Tab-separated table of N, CA and C in Angstrom:
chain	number	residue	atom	x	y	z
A	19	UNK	N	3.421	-107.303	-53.116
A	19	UNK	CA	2.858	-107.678	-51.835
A	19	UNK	C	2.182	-106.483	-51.182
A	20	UNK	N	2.552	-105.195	-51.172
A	20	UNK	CA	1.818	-104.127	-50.563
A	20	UNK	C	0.882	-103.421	-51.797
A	21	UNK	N	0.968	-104.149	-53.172
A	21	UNK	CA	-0.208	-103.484	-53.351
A	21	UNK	C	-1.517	-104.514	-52.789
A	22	UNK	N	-1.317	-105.658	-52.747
A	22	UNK	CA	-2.499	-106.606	-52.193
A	22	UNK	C	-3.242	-105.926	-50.436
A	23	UNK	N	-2.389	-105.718	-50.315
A	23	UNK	CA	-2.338	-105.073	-48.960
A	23	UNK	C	-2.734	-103.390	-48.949
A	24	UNK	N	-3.139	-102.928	-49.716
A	24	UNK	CA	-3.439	-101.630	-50.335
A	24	UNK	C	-4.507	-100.921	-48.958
A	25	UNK	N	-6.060	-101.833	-49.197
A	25	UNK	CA	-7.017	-101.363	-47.985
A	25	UNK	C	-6.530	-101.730	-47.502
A	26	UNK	N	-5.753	-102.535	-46.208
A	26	UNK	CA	-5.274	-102.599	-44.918
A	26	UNK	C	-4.427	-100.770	-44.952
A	27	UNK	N	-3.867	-100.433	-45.746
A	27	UNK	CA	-2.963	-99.763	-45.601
A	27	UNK	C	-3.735	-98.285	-45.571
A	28	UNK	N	-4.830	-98.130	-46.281
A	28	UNK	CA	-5.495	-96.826	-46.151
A	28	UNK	C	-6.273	-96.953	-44.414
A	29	UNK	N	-7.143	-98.207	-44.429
A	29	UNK	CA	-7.683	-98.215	-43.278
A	29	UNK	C	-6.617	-97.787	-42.122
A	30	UNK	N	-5.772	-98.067	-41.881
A	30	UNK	CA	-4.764	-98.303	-41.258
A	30	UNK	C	-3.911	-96.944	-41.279
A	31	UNK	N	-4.169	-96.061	-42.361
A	31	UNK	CA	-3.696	-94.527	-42.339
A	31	UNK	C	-4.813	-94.027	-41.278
A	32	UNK	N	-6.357	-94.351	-41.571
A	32	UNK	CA	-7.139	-93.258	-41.090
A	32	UNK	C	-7.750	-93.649	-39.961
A	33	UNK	N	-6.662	-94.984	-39.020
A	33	UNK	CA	-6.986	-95.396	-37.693
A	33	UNK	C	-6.018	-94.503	-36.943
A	34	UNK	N	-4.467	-94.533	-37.865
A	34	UNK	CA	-3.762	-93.797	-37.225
A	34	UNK	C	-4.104	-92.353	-37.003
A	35	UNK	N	-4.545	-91.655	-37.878
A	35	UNK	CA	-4.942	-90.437	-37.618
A	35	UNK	C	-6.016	-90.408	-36.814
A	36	UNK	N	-6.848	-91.129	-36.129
A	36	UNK	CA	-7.956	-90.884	-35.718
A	36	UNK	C	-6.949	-90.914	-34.141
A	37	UNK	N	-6.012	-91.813	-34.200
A	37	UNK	CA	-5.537	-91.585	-32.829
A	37	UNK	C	-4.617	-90.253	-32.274
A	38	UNK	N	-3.718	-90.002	-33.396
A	38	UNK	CA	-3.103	-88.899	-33.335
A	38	UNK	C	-3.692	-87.474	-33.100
A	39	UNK	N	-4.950	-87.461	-34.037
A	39	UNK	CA	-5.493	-86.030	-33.856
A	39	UNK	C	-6.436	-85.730	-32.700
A	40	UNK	N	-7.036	-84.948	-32.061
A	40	UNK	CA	-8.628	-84.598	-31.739
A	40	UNK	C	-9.693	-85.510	-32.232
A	41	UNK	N	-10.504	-85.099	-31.369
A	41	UNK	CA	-11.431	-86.208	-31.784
A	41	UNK	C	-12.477	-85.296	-32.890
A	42	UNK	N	-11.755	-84.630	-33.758
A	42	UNK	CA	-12.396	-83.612	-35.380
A	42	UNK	C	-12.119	-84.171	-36.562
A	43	UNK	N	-13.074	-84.678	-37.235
A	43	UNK	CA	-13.302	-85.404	-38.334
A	43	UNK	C	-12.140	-84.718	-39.120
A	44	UNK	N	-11.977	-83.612	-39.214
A	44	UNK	CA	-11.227	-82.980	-40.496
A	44	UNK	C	-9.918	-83.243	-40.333
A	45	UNK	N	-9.465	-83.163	-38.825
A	45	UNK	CA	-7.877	-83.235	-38.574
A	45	UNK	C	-8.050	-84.466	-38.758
A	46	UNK	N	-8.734	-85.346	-38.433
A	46	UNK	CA	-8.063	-87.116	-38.764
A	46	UNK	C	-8.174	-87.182	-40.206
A	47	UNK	N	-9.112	-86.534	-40.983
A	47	UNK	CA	-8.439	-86.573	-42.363
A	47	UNK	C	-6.885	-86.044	-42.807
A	48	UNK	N	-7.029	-84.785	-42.552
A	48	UNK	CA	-5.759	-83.937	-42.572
A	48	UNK	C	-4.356	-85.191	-42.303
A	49	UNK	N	-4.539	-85.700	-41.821
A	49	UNK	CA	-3.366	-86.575	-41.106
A	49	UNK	C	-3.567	-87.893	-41.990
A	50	UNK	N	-4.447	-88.695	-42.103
A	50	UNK	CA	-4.754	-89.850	-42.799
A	50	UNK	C	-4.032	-89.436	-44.664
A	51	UNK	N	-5.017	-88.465	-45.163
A	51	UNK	CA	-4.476	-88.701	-46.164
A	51	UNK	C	-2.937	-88.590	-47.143
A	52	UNK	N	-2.186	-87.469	-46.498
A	52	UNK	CA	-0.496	-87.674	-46.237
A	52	UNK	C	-0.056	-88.817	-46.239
A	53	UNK	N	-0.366	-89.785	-44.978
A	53	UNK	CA	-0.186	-90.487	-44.995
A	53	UNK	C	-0.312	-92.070	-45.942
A	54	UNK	N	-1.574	-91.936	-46.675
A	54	UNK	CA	-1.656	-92.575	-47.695
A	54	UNK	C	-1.141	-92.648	-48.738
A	55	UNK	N	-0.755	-90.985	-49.343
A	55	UNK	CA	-0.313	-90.507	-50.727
A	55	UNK	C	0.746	-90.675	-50.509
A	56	UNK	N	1.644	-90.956	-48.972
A	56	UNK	CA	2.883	-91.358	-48.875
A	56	UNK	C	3.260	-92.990	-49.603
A	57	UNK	N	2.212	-93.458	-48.874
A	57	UNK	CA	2.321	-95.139	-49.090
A	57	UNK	C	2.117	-95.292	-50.890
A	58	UNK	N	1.579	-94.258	-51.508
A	58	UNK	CA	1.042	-94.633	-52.486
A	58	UNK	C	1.774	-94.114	-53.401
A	59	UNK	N	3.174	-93.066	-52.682
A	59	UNK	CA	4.243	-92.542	-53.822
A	59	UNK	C	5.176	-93.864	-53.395
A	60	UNK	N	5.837	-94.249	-52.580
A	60	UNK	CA	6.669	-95.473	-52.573
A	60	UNK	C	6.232	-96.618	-53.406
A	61	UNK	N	5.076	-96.914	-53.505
A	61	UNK	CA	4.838	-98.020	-54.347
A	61	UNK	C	5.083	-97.770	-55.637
A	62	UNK	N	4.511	-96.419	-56.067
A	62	UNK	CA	4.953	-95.785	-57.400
A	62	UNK	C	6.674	-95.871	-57.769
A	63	UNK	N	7.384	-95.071	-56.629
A	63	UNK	CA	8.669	-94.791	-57.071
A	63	UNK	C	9.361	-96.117	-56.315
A	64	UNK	N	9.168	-97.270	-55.940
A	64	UNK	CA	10.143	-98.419	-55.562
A	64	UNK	C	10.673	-99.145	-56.526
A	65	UNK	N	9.983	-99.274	-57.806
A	65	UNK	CA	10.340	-99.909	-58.837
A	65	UNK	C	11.965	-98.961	-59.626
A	66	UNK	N	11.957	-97.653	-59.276
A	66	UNK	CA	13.105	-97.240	-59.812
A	66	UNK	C	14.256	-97.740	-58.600
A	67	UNK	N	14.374	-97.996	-57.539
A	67	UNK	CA	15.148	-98.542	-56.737
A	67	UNK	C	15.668	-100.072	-56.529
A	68	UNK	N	15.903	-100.826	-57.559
A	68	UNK	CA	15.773	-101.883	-57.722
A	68	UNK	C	17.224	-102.440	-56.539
A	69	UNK	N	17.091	-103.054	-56.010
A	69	UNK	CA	18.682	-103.693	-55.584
A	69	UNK	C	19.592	-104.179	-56.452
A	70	UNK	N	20.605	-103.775	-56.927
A	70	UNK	CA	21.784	-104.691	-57.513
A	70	UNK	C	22.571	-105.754	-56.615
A	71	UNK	N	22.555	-106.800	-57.765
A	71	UNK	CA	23.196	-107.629	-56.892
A	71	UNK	C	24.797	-107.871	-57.162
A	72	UNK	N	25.556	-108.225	-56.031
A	72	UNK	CA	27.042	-108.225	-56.084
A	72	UNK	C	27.692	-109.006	-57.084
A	73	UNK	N	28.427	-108.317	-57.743
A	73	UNK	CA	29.432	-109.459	-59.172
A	73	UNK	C	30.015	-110.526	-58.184
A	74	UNK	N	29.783	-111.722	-58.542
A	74	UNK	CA	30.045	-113.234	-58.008
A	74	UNK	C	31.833	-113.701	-58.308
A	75	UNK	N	31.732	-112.761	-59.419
A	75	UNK	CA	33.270	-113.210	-59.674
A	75	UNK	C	34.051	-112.641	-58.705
A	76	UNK	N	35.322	-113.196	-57.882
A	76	UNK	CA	36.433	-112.631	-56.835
A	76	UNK	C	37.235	-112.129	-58.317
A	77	UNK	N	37.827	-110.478	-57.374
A	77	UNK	CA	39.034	-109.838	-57.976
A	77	UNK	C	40.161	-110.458	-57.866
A	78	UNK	N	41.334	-109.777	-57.964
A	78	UNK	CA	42.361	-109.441	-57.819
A	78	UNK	C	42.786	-109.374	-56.196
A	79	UNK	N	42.226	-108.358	-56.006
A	79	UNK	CA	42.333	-108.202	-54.625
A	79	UNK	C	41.567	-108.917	-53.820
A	80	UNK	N	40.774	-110.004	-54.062
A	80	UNK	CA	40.260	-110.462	-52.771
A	80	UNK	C	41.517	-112.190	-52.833
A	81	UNK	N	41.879	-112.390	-54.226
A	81	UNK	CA	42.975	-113.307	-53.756
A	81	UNK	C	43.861	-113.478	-52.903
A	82	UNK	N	44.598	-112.203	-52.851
A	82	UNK	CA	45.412	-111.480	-52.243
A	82	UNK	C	45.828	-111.947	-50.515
A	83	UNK	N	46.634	-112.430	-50.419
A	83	UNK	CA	46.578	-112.352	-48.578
A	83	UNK	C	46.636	-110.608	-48.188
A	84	UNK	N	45.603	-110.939	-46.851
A	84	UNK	CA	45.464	-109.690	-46.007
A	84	UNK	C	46.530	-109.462	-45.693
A	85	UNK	N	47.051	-108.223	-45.578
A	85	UNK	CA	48.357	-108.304	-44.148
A	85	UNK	C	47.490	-107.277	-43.072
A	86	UNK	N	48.327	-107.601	-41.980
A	86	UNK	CA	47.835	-106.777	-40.835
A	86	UNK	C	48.578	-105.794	-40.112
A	87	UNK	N	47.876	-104.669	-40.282
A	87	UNK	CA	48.524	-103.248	-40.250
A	87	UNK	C	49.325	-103.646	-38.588
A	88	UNK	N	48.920	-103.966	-37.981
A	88	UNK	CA	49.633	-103.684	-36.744
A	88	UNK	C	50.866	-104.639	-36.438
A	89	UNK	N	50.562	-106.124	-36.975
A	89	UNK	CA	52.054	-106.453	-37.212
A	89	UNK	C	53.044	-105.809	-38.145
A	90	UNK	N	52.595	-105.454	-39.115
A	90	UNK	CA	53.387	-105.022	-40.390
A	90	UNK	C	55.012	-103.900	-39.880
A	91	UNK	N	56.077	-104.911	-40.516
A	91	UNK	CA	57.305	-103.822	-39.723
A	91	UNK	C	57.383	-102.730	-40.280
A	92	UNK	N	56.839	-102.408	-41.303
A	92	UNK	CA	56.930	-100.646	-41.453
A	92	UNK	C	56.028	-99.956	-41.448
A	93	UNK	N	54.583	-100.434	-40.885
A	93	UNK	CA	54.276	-99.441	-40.371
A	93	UNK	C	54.521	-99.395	-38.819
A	94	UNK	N	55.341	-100.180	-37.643
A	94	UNK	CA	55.179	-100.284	-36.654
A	94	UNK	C	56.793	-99.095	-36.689
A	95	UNK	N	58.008	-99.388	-37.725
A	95	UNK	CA	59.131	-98.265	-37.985
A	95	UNK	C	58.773	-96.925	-37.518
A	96	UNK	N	57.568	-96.836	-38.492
A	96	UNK	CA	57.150	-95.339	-39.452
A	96	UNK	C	56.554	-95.004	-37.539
A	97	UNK	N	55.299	-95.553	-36.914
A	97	UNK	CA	55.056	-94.910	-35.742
A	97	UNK	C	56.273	-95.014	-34.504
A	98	UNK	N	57.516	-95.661	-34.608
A	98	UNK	CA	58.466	-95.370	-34.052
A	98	UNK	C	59.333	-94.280	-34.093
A	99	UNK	N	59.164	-93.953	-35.297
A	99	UNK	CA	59.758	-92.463	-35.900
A	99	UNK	C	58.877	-91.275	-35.002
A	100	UNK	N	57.520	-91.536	-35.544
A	100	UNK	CA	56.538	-90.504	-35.083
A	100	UNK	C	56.156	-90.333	-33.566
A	101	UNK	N	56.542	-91.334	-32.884
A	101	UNK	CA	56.992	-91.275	-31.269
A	101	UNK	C	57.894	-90.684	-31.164
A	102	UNK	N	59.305	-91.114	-31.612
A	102	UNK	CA	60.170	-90.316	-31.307
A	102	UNK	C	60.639	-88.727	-31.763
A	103	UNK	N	59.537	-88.598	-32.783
A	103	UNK	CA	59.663	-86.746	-33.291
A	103	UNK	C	58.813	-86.408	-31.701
A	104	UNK	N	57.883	-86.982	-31.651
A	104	UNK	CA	57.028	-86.439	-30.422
A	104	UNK	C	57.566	-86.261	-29.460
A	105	UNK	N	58.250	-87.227	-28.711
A	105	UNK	CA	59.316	-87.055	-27.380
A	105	UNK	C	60.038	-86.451	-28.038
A	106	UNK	N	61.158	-85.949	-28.767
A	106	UNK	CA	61.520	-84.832	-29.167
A	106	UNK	C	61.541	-83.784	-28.605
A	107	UNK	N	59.973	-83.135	-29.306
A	107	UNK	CA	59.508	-82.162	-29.211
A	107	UNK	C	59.001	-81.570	-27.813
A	108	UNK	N	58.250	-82.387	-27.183
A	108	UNK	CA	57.993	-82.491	-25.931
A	108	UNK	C	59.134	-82.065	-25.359
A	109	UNK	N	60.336	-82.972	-25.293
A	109	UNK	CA	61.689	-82.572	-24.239
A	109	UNK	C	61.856	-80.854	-24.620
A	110	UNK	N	61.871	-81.110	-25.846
A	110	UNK	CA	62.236	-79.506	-26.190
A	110	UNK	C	61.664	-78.222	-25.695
A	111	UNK	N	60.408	-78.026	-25.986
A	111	UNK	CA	59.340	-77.695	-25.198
A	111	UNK	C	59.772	-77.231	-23.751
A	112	UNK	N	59.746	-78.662	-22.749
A	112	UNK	CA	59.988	-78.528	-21.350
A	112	UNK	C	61.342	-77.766	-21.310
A	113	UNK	N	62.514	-78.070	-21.967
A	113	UNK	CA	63.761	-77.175	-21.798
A	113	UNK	C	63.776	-75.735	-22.062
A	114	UNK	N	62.450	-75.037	-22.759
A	114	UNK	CA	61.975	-73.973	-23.256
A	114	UNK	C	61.593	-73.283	-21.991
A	115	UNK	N	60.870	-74.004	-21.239
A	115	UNK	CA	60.263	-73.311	-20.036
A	115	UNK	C	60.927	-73.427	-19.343
């Protein structure tokens, strides 16, 4: 589709440069053609970028029921522990000073 679109795309480099630069023939080149050899390396190198598409088959793990970390009783234990090292430490601390 953008090679059909090829002259729109040069014209369209050396409108942009005509706006960007001075009104000096050379700088709106200077600027236009970058811009082209840009458009004209992507078309070259897009074909090595192909999209893969996702394996259709479900794993293992998507059978699986989710669990959810925040109900889950050990990890809600494990941050009961880690509160209470904290107040701990804290009390300790304050009895320090």
């Amino acid at each position: 589709r953008l090679k059909k679109n090829r002259a729109y795309i040069i014209i369209g480099s050396f409108a942009l440069g005509m706006v960007l630069t001075p009104p000096d023939v050379i700088s709106q080149i200077l600027i236009a053609i970058p811009i082209w050899l840009l458009f004209e390396a992507g078309l070259f190198f897009s074909p090595f970028f192909k999209v893969r598409k996702k394996n259709k088959t479900p794993t293992s793990a998507d059978n699986e029921p989710q669990s959810n970390d925040w109900n889950d009783e050990a990890h809600n234990t494990m941050m009961d522990e880690i509160e209470n090292e904290m107040n701990n430490k804290v009390l300790d601390d304050d009895k320090d000073d």
